[in-house]
Coordinates of C-alpha atoms and ligand atoms in Angstrom, one line a residue:
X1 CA 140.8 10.7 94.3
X2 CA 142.1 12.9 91.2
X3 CA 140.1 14.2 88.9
X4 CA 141.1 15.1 85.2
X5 CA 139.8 17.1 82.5
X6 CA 138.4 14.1 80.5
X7 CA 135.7 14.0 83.5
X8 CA 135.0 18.0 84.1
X9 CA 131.4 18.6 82.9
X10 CA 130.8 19.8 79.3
X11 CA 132.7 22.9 78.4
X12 CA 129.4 24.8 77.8
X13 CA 128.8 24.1 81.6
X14 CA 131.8 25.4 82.5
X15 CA 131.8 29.1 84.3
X16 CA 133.2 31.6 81.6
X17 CA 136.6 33.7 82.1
X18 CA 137.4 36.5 82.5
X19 CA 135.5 36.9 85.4
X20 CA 134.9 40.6 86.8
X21 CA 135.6 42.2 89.8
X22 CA 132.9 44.3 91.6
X23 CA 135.1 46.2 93.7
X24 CA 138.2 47.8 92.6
X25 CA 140.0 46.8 95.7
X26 CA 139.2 42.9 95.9
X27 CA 138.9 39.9 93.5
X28 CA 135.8 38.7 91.6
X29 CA 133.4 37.2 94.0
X30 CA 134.0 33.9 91.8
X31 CA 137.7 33.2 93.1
X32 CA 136.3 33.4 96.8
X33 CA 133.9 30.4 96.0
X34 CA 136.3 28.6 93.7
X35 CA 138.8 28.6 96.2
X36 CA 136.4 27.3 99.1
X37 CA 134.9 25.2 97.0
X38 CA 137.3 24.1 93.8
X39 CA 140.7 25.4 94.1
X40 CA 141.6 24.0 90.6
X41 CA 139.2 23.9 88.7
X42 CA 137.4 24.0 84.7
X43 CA 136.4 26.8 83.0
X44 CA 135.6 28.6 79.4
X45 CA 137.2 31.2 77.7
X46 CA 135.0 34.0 76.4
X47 CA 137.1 34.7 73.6
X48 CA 137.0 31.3 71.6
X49 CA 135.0 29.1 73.8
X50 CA 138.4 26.9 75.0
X51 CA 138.1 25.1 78.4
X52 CA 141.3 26.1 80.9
X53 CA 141.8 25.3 84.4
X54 CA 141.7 28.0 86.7
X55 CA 143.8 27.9 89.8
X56 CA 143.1 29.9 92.3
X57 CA 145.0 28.8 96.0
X58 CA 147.9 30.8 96.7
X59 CA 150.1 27.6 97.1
X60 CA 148.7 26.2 93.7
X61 CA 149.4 28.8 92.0
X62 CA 153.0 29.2 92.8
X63 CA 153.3 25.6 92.5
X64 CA 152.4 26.3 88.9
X65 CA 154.4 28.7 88.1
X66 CA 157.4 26.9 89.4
X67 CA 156.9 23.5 87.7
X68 CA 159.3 23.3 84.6
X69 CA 156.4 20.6 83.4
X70 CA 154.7 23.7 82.2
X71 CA 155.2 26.0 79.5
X72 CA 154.9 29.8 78.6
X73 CA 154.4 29.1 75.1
X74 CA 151.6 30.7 74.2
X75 CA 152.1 29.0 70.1
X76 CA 151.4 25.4 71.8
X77 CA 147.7 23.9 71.5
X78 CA 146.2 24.3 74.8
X79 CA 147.5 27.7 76.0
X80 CA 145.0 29.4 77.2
X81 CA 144.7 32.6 74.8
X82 CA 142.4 35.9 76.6
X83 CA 142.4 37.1 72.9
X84 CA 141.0 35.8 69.9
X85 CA 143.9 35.1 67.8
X86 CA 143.3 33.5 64.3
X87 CA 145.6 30.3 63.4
X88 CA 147.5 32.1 60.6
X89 CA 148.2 35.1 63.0
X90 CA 149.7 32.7 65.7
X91 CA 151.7 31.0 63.3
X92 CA 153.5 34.2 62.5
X93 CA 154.0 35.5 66.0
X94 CA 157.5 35.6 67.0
X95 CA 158.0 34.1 71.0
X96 CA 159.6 37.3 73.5
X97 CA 161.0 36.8 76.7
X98 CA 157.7 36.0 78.5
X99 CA 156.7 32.9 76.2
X100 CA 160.0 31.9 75.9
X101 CA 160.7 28.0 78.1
X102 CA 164.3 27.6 79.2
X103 CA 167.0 27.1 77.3
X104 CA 166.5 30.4 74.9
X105 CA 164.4 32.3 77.7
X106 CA 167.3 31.6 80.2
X107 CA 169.8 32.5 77.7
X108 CA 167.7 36.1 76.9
X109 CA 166.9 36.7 80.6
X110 CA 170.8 36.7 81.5
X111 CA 171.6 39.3 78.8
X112 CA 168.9 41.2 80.3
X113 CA 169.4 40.7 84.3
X114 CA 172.4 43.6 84.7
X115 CA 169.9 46.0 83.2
X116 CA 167.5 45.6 86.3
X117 CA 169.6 44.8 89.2
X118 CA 169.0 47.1 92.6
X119 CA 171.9 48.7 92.5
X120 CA 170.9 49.8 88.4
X121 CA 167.5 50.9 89.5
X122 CA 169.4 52.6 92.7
X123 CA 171.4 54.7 89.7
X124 CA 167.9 55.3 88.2
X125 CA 166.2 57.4 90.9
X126 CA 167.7 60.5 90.6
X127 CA 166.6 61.4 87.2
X128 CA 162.8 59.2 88.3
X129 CA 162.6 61.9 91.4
X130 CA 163.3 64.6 88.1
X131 CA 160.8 63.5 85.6
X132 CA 158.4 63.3 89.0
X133 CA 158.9 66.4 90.1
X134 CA 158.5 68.2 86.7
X135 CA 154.9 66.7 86.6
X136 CA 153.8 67.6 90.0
X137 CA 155.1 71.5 89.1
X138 CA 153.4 71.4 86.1
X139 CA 150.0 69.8 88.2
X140 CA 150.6 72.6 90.7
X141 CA 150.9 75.0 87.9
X142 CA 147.9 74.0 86.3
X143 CA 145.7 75.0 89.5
X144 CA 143.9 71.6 88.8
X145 CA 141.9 69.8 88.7
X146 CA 143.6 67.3 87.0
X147 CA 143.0 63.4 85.4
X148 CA 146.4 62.4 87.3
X149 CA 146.2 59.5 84.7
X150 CA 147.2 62.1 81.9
X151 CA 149.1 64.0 84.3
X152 CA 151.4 61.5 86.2
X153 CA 150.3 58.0 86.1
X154 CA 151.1 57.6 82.8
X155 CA 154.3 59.9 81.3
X156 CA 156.4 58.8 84.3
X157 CA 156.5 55.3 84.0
X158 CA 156.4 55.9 80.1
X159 CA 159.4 58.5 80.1
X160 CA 161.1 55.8 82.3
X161 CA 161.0 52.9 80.2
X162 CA 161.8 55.2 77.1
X163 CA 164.9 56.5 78.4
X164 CA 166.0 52.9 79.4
X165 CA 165.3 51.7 75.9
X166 CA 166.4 54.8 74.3
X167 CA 163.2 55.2 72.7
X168 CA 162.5 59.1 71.4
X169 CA 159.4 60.1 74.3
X170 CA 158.1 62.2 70.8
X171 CA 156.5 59.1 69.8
X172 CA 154.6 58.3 73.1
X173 CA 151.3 59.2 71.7
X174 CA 151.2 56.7 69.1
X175 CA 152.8 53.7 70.9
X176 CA 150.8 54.3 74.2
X177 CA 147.9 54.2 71.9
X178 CA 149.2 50.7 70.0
X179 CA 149.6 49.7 73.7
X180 CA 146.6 50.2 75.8
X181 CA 145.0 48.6 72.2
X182 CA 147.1 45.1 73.0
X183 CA 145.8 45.4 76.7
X184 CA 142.3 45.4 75.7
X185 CA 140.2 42.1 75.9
X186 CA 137.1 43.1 73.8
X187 CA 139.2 43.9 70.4
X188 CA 138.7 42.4 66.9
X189 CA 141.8 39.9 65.5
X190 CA 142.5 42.3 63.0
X191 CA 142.5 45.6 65.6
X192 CA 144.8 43.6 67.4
X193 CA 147.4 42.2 64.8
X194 CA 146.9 46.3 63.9
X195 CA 148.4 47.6 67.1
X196 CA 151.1 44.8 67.0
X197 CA 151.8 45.0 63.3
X198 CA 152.2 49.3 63.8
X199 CA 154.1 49.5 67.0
X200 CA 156.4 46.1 65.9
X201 CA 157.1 48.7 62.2
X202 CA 158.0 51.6 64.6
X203 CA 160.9 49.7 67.0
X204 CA 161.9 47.9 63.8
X205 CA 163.0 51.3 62.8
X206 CA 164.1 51.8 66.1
X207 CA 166.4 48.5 66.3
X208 CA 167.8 49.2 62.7
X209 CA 168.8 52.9 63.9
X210 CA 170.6 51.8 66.7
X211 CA 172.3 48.7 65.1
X212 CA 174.3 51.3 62.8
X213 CA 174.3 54.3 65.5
X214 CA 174.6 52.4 68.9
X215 CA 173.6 54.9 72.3
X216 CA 173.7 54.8 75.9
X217 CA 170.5 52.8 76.0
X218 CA 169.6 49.3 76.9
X219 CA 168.5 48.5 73.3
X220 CA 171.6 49.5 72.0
X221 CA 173.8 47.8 75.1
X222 CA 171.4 44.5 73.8
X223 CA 172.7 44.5 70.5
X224 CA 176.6 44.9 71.7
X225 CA 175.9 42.0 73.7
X226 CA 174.6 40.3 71.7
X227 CA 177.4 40.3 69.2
X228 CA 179.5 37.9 71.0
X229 CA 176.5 35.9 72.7
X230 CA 174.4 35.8 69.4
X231 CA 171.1 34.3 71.4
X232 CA 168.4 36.7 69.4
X233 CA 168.6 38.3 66.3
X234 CA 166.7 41.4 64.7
X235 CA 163.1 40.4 65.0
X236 CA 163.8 38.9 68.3
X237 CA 165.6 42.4 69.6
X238 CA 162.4 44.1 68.2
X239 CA 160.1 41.4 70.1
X240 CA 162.2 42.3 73.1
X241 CA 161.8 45.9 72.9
X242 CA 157.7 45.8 72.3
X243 CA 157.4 43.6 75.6
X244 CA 160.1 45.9 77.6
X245 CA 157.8 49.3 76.4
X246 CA 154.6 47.9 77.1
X247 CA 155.1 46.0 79.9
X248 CA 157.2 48.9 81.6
X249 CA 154.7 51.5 81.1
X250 CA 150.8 50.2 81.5
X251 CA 151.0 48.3 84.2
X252 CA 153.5 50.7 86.9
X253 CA 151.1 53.3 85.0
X254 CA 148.0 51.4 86.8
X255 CA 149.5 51.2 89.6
X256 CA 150.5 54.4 90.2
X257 CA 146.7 55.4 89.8
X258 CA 145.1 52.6 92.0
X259 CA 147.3 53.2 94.7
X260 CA 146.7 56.8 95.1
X261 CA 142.7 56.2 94.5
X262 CA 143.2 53.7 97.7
X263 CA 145.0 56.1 99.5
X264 CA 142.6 58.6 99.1
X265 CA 140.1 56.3 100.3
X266 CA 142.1 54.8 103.2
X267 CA 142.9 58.7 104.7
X268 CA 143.8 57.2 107.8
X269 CA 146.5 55.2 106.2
X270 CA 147.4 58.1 103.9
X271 CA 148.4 60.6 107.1
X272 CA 150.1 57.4 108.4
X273 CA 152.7 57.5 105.5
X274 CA 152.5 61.2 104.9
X275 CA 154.2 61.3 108.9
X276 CA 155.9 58.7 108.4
X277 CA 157.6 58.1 104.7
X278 CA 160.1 55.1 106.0
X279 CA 156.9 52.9 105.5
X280 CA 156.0 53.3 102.3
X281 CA 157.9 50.4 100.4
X282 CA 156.1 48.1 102.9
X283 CA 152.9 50.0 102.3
X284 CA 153.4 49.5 98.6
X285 CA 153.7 45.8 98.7
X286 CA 150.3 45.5 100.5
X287 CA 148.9 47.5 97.7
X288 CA 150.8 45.6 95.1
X289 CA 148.9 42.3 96.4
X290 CA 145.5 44.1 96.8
X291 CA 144.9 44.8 92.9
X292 CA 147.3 42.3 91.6
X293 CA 146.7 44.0 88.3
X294 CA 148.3 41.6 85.5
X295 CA 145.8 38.8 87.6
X296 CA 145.4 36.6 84.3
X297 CA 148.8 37.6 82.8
X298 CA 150.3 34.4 84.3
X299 CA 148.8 31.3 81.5
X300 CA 150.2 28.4 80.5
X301 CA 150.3 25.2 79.1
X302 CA 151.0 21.7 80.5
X303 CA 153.3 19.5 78.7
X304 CA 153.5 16.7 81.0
X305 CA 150.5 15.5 82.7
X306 CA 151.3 17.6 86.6
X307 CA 149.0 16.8 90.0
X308 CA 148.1 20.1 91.6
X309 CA 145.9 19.9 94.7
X310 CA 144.7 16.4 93.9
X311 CA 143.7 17.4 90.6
X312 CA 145.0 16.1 87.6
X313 CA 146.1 18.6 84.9
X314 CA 146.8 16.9 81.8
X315 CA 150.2 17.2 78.9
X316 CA 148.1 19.8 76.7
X317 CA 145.8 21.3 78.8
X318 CA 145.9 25.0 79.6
X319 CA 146.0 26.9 82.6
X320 CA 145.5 30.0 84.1
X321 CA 147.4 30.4 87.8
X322 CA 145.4 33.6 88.8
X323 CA 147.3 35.9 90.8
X324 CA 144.6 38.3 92.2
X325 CA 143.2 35.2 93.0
X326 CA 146.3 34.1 95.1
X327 CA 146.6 37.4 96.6
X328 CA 143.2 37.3 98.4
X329 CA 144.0 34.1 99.7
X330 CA 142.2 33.9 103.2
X331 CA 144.8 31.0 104.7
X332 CA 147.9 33.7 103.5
X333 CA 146.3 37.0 103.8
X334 CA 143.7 37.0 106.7
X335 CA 140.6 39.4 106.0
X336 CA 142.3 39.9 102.2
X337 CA 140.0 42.3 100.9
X338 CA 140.7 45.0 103.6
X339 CA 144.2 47.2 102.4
X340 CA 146.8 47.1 105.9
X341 CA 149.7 49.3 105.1
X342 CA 151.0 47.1 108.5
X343 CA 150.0 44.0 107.0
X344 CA 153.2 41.5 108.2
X345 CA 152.6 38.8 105.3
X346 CA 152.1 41.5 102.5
X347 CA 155.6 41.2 100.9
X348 CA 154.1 37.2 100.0
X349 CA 152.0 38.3 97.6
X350 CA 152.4 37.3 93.5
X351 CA 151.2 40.2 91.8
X352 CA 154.6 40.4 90.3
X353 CA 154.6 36.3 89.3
X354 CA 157.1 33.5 90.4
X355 CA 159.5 31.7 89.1
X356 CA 161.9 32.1 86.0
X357 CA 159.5 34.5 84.7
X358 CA 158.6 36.7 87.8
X359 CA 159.1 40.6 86.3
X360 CA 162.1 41.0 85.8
X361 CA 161.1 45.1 86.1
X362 CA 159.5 44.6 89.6
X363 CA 162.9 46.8 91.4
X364 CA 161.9 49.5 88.9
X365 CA 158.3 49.4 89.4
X366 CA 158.8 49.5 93.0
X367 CA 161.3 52.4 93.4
X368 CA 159.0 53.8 90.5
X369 CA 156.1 53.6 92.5
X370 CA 157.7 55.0 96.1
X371 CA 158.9 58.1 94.4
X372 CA 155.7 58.7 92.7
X373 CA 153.5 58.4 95.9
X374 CA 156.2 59.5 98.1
X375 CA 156.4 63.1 96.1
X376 CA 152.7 63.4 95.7
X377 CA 151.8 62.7 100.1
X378 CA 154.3 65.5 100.4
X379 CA 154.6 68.0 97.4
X380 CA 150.6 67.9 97.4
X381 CA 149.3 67.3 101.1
X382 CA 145.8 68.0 100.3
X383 CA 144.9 66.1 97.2
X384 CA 141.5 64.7 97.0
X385 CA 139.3 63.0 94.3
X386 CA 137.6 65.4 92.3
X387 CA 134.9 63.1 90.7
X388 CA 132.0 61.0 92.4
X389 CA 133.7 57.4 93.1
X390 CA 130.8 55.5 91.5
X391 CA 131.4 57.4 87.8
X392 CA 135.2 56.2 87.9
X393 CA 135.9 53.8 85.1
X394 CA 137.7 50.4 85.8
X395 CA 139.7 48.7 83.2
X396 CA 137.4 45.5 83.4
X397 CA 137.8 44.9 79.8
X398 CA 141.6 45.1 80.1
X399 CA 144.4 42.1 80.3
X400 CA 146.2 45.1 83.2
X401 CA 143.5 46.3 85.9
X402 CA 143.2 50.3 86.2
X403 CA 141.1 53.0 86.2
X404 CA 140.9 55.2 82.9
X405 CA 141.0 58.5 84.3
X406 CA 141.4 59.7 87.6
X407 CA 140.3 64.0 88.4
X408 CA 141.7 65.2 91.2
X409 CA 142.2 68.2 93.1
X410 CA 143.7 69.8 96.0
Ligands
HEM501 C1 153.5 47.3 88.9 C2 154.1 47.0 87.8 C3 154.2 45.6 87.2 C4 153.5 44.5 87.4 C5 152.3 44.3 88.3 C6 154.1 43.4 86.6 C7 153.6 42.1 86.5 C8 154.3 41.1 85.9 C9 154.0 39.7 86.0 C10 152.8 39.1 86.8 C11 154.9 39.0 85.2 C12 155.0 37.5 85.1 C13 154.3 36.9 83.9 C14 154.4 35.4 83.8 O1 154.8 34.8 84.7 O2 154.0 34.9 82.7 C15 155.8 40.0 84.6 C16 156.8 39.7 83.8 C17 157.6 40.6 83.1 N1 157.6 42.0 83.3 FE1 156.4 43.0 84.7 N2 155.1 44.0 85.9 C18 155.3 45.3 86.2 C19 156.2 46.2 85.8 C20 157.2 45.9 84.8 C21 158.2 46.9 84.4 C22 158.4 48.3 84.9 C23 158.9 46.3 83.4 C24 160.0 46.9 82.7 C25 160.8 46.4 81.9 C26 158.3 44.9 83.3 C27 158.8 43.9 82.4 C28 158.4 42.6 82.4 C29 159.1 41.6 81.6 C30 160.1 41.8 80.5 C31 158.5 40.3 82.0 C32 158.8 38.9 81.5 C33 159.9 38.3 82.3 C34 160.2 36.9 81.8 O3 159.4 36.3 81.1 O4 161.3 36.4 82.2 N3 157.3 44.8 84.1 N4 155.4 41.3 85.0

């Protein structure tokens, strides 16, 4: 028997999203008992009262995101929106890469593919294993302890993604502040359309600047491109550059802190990959899948009615394929909430989506990631958390999971 939305209780019923997770290192308790119990099922968004669908089975979900009957659009009625964004605003919002539906996403991602291949990101990690090590001297030099947030997590990946775009690092204060403030959950509308509006005014700049003085950059490579293939034009190369800066930076940023707070915890696993370094990339995919950080980052809207796991999802309806949720899959990841640096299936997981939008930054992340953790087990043998565990802050009101500062010591 299918069920559809016109027969799902009354949206007042309906549990409310986001949900929270209790333990850094698992999902919320909710997905458990949705997957047992409802794999796809109805729920209400805190921020304007919507119903979505929530789908939570690791096969459903990358069902979903495979299915060209749904869309990334977030302008169309339905998509599920995790911010309250007024009617007027939406109308002005100009689609990037990651609501884009084929044909002009597929004609943006191909301009943009070269940019990420292995082999690019191969070129990359001489100059990653530089900007590393200058932070770990200057951690070393400091005597500690240190919030290796401030210190590490969050000026490599942003120096990264900078000198990619061939944006001046100067000006990382002010757009890593614009960018944690289009992360957060709990901000007004008008804070929100703020951050966008100020850090969209800065690349604008930016774009302009390299349109009459091109660099060695992938903005400026963009525009060349660009030229002959003509599939964006200024607004959409400033779009383009907003997603590529925040999304390269806060969530490998997150990462990089998570994974070294498990670590820490897991010292077992830790001395593991401090004697034996070769097993770090597989390590990193099993902590990839444990915090699936970007968990509700994967919405989207049905424009034909679709069937997933006997459930009817109707043309309009929205839906939210939840990642973390997939990830802790029992049927795909036995015992899910327990980190396995040996765990054979890890490299399944979908913390990094599926299908035409999966990140196209995931090589980066990852060699991002190994160099950072790699450097740190063996520049810094003895680090250890220098704060009580239960006073660490989580990013629970965040659209990226993290943890706001991290002291450590060694
Ligand atoms: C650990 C770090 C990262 C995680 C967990 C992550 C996660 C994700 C996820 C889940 C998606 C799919 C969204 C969807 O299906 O709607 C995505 C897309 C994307 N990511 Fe990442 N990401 C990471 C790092 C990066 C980096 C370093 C970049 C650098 C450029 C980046 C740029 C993008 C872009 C441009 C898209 C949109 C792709 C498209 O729509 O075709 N991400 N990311």
């Amino acid at each position: 028997m299918t069920q559809s939305a016109d027969t799902a209780p009354e949206t007042s019923a309906l549990p409310q999203f986001p949900m929270r997770r209790t333990c850094p290192f698992s999902e919320p308790a909710e997905y458990a008992e949705l997957r047992e119990n409802e794999p796809v099922s109805r729920a209400q968004l805190k921020v304007n009262g919507k119903p979505t669908w929530l789908v939570t089975k690791h096969e459903h979900v990358r069902q979903v995101l495979g299915d060209a009957r749904v869309s990334s659009n977030l302008k169309l009625p339905g998509y599920p929106h995790q911010f309250h964004i007024p009617e007027e605003m939406l109308a002005q919002v100009r689609l990037m890469l990651l609501s884009m539906d084929p044909p002009d996403h597929t004609a943006q991602r191909r301009m943009l593919i070269p940019e990420f291949t292995a082999r690019r990101v191969r070129e990359m990690r001489p100059r990653i294993q530089e900007i590393v090590d200058e932070h770990i001297d200057a951690m070393l030099a400091s005597g500690g302890p240190v919030d290796l947030v401030t210190a590490l997590a969050l000026p490599v990946p942003s120096l990264v993604i900078c000198e990619l775009l061939g944006v001046p690092y100067e000006d990382h204060a002010q757009f890593e502040e614009w960018s944690a403030a289009m992360m957060n959950h709990e901000l007004s509308p008008e804070e929100y359309g703020a951050a966008v509006q100020a850090l969209d005014m800065y690349l604008d700049k930016l774009v302009t600047l390299k349109e009459n003085e091109p660099g060695d950059d992938l903005i400026s490579r963009f525009l060349e491109k660009n030229r002959t293939e003509q599939v964006a034009d200024h607004v959409d190369v400033v779009t383009m550059a907003r997603l590529m800066l925040v999304g390269g930076h806060e969530t490998t940023a997150n990462m990089i802190a998570l994974g070294v707070l498990a670590l820490l915890e897991h010292p077992d696993q830790l001395a593991e990959l401090q004697a034996d370094p070769s097993l770090l990339p597989h390590a990193i995919e099993e902590l990839l899948r444990v915090f699936s950080i970007s968990d509700s980052g994967t919405a989207r809207v049905a424009v034909e009615d679709i069937e997933v796991g006997g459930v009817t999802i109707r043309a309009g309806e929205g839906i939210l394929a939840l990642n973390n949720a997939a990830d802790h899959d029992e049927s795909v990841f036995p015992d899910p909430g327990t980190l396995d640096i040996h765990r054979k299936e890890a490299r399944s997981h979908l913390a990094f989506g599926y299908g035409i939008h999966q990140c196209i930054g995931a090589n980066l992340a990852r060699v991002e990631l190994e160099v950072v953790y790699g450097t740190l087990l063996r520049r810094i043998p003895g680090l250890r958390l220098a704060a009580e565990r239960d006073r660490l802050r989580f990013k629970d009101d965040a659209m990226v999971y993290g943890v706001y500062e991290l002291p450590v010591t060694w």
